[in-house]
Short mmCIF file of C-alpha atoms in Angstrom, two decimals:
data_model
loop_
_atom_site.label_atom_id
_atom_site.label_comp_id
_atom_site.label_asym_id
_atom_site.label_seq_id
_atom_site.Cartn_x
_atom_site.Cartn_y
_atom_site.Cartn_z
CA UNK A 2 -28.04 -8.15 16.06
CA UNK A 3 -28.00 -7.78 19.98
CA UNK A 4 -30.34 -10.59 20.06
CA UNK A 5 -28.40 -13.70 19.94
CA UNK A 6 -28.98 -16.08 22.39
CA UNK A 7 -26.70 -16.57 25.16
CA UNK A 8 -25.92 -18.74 28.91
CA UNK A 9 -26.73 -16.55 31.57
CA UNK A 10 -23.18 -16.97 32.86
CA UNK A 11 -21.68 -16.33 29.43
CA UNK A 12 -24.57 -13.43 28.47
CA UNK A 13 -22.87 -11.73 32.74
CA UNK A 14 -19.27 -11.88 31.55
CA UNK A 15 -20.06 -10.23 28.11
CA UNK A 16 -21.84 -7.43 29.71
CA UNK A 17 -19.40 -7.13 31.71
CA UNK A 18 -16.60 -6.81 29.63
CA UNK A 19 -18.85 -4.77 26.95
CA UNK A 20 -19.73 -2.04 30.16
CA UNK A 21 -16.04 -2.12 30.98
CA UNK A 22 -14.77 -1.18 27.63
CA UNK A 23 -17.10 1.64 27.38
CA UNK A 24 -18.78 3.14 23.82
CA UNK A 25 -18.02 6.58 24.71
CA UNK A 26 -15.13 8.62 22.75
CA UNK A 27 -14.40 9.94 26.20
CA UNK A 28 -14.91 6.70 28.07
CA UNK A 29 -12.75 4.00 25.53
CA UNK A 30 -10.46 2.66 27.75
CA UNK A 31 -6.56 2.28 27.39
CA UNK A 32 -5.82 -0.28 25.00
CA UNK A 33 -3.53 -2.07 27.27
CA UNK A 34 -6.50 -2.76 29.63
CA UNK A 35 -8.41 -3.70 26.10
CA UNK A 36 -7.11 -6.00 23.99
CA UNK A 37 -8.86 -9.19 24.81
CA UNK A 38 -11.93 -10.47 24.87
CA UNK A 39 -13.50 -14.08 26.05
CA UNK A 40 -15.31 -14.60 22.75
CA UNK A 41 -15.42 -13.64 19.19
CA UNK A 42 -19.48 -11.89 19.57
CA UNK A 43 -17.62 -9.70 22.54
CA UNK A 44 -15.04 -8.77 20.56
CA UNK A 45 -17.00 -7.66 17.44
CA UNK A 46 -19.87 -5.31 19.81
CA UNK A 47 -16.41 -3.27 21.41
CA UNK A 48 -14.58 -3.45 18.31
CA UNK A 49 -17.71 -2.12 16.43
CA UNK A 50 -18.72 0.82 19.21
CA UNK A 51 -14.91 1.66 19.09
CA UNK A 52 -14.76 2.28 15.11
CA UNK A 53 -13.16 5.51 14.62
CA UNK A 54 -15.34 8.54 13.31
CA UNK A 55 -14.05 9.36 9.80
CA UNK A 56 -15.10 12.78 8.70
CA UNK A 57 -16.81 12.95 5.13
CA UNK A 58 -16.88 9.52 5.31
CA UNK A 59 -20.04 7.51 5.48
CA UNK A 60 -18.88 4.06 6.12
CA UNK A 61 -20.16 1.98 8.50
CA UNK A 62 -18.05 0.46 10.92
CA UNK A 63 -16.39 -2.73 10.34
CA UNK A 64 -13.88 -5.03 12.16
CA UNK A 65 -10.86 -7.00 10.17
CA UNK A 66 -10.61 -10.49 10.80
CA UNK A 67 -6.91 -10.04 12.05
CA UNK A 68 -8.38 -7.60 15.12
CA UNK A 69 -9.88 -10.52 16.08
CA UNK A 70 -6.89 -12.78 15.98
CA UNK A 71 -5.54 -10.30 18.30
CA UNK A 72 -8.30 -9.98 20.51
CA UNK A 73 -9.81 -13.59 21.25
CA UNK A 74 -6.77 -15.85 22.08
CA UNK A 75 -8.01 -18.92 20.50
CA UNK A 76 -7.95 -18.30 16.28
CA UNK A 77 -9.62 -21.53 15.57
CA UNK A 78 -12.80 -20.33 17.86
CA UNK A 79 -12.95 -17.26 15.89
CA UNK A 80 -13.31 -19.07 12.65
CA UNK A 81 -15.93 -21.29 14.21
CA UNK A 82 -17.52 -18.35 15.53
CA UNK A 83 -18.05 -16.34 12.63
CA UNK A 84 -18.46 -18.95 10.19
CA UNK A 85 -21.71 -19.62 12.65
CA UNK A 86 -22.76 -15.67 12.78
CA UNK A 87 -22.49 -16.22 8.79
CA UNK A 88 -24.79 -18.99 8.37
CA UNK A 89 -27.08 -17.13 10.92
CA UNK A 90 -27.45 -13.92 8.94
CA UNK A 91 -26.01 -12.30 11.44
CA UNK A 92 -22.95 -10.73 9.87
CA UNK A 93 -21.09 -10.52 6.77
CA UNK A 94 -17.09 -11.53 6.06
CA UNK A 95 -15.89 -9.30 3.02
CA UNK A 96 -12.62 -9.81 0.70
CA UNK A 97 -11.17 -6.64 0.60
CA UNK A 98 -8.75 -5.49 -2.10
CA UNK A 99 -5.56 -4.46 -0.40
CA UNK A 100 -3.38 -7.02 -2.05
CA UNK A 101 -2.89 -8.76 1.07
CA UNK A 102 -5.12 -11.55 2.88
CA UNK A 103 -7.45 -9.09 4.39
CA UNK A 104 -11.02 -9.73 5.48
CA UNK A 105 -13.35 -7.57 7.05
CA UNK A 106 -16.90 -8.44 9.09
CA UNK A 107 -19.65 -6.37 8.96
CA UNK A 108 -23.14 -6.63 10.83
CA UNK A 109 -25.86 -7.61 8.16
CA UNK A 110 -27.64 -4.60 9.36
CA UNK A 111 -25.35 -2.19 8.82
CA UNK A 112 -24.40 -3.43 5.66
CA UNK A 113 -28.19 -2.97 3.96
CA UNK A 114 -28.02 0.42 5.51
CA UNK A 115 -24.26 1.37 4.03
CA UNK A 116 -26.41 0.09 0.38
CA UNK A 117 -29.29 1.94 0.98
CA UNK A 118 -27.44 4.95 2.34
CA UNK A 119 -25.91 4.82 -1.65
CA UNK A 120 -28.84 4.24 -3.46
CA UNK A 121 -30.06 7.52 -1.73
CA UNK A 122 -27.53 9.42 -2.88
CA UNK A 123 -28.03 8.14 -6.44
CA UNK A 124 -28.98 10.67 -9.21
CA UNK A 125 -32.82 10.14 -8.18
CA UNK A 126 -34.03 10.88 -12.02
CA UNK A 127 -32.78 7.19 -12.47
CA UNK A 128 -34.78 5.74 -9.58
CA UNK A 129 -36.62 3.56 -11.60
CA UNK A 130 -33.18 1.37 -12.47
CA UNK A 131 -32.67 1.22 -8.60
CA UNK A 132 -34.77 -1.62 -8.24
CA UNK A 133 -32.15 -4.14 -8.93
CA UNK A 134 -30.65 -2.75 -5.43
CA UNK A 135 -33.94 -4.65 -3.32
CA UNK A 136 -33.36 -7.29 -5.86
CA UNK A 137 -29.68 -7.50 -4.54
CA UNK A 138 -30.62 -7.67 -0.65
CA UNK A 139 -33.62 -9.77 -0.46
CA UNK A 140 -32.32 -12.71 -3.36
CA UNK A 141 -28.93 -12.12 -3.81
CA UNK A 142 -27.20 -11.47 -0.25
CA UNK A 143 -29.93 -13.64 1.76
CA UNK A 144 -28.88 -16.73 -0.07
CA UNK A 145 -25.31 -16.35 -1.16
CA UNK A 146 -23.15 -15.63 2.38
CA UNK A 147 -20.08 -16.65 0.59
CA UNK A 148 -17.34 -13.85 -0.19
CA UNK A 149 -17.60 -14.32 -3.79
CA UNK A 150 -20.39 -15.37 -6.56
CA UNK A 151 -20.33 -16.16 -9.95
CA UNK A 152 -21.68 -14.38 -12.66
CA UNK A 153 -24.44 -16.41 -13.82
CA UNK A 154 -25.70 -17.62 -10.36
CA UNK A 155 -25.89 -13.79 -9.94
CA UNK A 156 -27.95 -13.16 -13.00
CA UNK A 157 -29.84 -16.27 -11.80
CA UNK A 158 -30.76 -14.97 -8.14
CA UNK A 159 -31.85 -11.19 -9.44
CA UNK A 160 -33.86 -12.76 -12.04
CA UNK A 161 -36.16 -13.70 -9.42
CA UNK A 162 -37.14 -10.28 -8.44
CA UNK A 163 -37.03 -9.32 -12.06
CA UNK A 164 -36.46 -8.71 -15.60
CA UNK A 165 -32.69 -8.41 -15.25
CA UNK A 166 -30.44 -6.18 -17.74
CA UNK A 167 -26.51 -6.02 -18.36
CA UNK A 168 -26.78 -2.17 -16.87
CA UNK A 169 -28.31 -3.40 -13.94
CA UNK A 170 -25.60 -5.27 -12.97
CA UNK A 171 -23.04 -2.27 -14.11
CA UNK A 172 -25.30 -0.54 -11.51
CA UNK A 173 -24.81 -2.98 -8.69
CA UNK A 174 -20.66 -2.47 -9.59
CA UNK A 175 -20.80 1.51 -9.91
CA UNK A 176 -22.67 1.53 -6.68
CA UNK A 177 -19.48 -0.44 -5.13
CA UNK A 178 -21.54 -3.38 -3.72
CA UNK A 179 -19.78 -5.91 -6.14
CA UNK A 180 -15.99 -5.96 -7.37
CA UNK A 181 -14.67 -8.12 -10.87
CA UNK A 182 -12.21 -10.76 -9.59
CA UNK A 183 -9.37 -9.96 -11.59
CA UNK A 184 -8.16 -13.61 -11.93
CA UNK A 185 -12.03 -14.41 -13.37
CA UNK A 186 -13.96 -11.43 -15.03
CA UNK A 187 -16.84 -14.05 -14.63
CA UNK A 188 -16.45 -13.38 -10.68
CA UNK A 189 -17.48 -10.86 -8.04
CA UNK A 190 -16.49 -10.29 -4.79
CA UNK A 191 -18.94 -8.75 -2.91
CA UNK A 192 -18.13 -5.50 -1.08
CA UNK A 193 -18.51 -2.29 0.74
CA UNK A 194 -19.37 0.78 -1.08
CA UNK A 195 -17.35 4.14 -0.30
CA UNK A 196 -14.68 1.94 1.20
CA UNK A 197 -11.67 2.82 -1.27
CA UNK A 198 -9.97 5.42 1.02
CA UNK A 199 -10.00 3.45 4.13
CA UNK A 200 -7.99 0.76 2.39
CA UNK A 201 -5.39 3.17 1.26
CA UNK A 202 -5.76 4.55 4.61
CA UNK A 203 -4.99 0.67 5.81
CA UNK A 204 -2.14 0.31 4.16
CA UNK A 205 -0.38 3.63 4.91
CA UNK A 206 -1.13 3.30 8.43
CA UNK A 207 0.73 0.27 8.33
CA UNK A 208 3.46 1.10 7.04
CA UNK A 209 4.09 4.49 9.19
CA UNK A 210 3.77 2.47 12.54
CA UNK A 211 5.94 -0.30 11.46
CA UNK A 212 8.34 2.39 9.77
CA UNK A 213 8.36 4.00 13.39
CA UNK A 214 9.34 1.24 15.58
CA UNK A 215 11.89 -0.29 13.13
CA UNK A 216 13.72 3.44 13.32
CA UNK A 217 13.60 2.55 17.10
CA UNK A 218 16.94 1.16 18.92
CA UNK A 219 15.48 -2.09 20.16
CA UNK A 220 12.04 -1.76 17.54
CA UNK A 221 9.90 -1.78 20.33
CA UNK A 222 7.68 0.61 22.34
CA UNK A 223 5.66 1.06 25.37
CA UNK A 224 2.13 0.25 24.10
CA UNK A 225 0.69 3.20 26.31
CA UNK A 226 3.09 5.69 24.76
CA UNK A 227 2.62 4.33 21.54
CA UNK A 228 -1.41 4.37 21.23
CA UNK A 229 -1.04 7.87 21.91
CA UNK A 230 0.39 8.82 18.74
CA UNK A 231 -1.30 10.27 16.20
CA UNK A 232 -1.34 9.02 12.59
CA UNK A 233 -0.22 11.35 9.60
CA UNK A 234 -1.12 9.08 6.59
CA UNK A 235 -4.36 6.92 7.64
CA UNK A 236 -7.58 8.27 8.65
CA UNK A 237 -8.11 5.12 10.54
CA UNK A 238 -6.63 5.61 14.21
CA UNK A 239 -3.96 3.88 16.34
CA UNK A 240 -5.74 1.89 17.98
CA UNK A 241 -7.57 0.13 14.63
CA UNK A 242 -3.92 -0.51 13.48
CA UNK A 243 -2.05 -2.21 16.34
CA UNK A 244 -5.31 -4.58 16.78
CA UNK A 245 -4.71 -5.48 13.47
CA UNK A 246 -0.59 -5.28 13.22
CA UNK A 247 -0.62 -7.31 16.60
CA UNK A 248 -3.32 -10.26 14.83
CA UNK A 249 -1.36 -10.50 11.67
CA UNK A 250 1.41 -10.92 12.93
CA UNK A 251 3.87 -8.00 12.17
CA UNK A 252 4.23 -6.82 15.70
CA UNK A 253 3.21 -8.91 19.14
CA UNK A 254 3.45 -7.92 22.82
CA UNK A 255 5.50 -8.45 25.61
CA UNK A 256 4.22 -7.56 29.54
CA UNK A 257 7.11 -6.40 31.58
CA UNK A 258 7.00 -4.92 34.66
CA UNK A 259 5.63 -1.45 33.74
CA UNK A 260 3.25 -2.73 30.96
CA UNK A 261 3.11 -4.00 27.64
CA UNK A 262 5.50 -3.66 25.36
CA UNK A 263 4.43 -3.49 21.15
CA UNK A 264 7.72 -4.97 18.52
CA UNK A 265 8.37 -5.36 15.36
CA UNK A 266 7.83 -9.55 14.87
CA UNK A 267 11.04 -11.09 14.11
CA UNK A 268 11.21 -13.26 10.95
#
């Protein structure tokens, strides 16, 4: 995924900014000095080596699209961007199911190894049903980059790696690769297995920063004293959030004389 090709002058100025914002638990930078990036490709590398480490969790990182609308000024370059990283195999944009317009982007690579890191853990008398799995990978996700596919155009694409059998696909949902559309049972969305907690993780992080600065006089805080804080309800840390509270929306920034200041959006 590293090997995308790029200017010289453009390829300098994302090494630069990549070396600056460090991979390092120790080294990651303050936020303040952080928070944007000249293009979306930047943005996903840092954003991906900054992923917080979730114990007894084995999810690999991924990046919501709203980080990004906080990160890379420009949101109509992002959605260029990404929709050509799509078509180029390079990534992968998932619906998630938080009741909201969430998306998140995952590197194609890491998302075969989340799948294969679940078929391993898979009850291995039954590895002769896990076949459908390579099925999934090399006919289903290399041809369908959309968000969503059908039901029959998904029976279609396994068929060509096989004989394909209702179970399979109850395998393929169990697993947590695919998700029914509620609106159409004939749907899927495609998604990330072990990923449930996060969400709920997503959503009460959310709510416990936004609960904090509206209990503020002025609902607004110093972004350095605020990044500090530790979260009590989400596993997902601080900094995860206000990238993605800041691109949705719900809280922006101000820089006054001693820094930035994070508050609450007004309606």
């Amino acid at each position: 995924m590293d090997n995308i090709p790029e200017s010289s002058s453009k390829g300098a100025k994302r090494r630069r900014e990549e070396e600056s914002a460090g991979t390092g638990a120790d080294e990651t930078p303050s936020l303040e000095n952080d928070l944007t990036f000249s293009d979306t490709m930047v943005a996903l590398r840092i954003m991906r080596a900054q992923f917080p480490h979730v114990q007894q969790l084995s999810v690999k990182p991924f990046i919501l699209k709203s980080q990004l609308y906080s990160s890379v000024k420009d949101r109509t370059q992002v959605d260029r961007e990404l929709e050509s990283l799509k078509r180029d195999k390079v990534l992968r944009i998932f619906k998630l199911n938080t009741g909201q317009d969430d998306h998140a982007i995952m590197f194609l690579n890491d998302y075969l190894n989340q799948i294969d890191h679940v078929v391993k853990k898979m009850d291995n008398k039954k590895q002769g049903e896990h076949q459908v799995f390579g099925w999934f990978k090399t006919h289903v996700l290399d041809s369908k980059l959309e968000p969503g596919i059908e039901h029959q155009e998904l029976h279609s694409l396994l068929s060509l790696g096989g004989k394909v059998k209702d179970s399979d696909i109850s395998l393929l949902i169990n697993a947590g690769v695919l998700t029914r559309q509620l609106i159409d049972p004939n749907m899927y969305w495609f998604a990330i297995p072990s990923i449930g907690s996060l969400l709920k993780g997503l959503a009460q992080g959310r709510k416990e920063i936004m609960s904090l600065l509206n209990r503020r006089k002025y609902k607004e805080m110093m972004l350095s004293s605020l990044e500090k804080k530790r979260l009590r309800m989400s596993p997902l840390d601080m900094r995860f959030h206000l990238r993605d509270l800041i691109g949705s929306g719900q809280l922006q920034t101000n820089l006054t004389p001693t820094g930035l200041v994070v508050q609450v959006s007004k309606d």
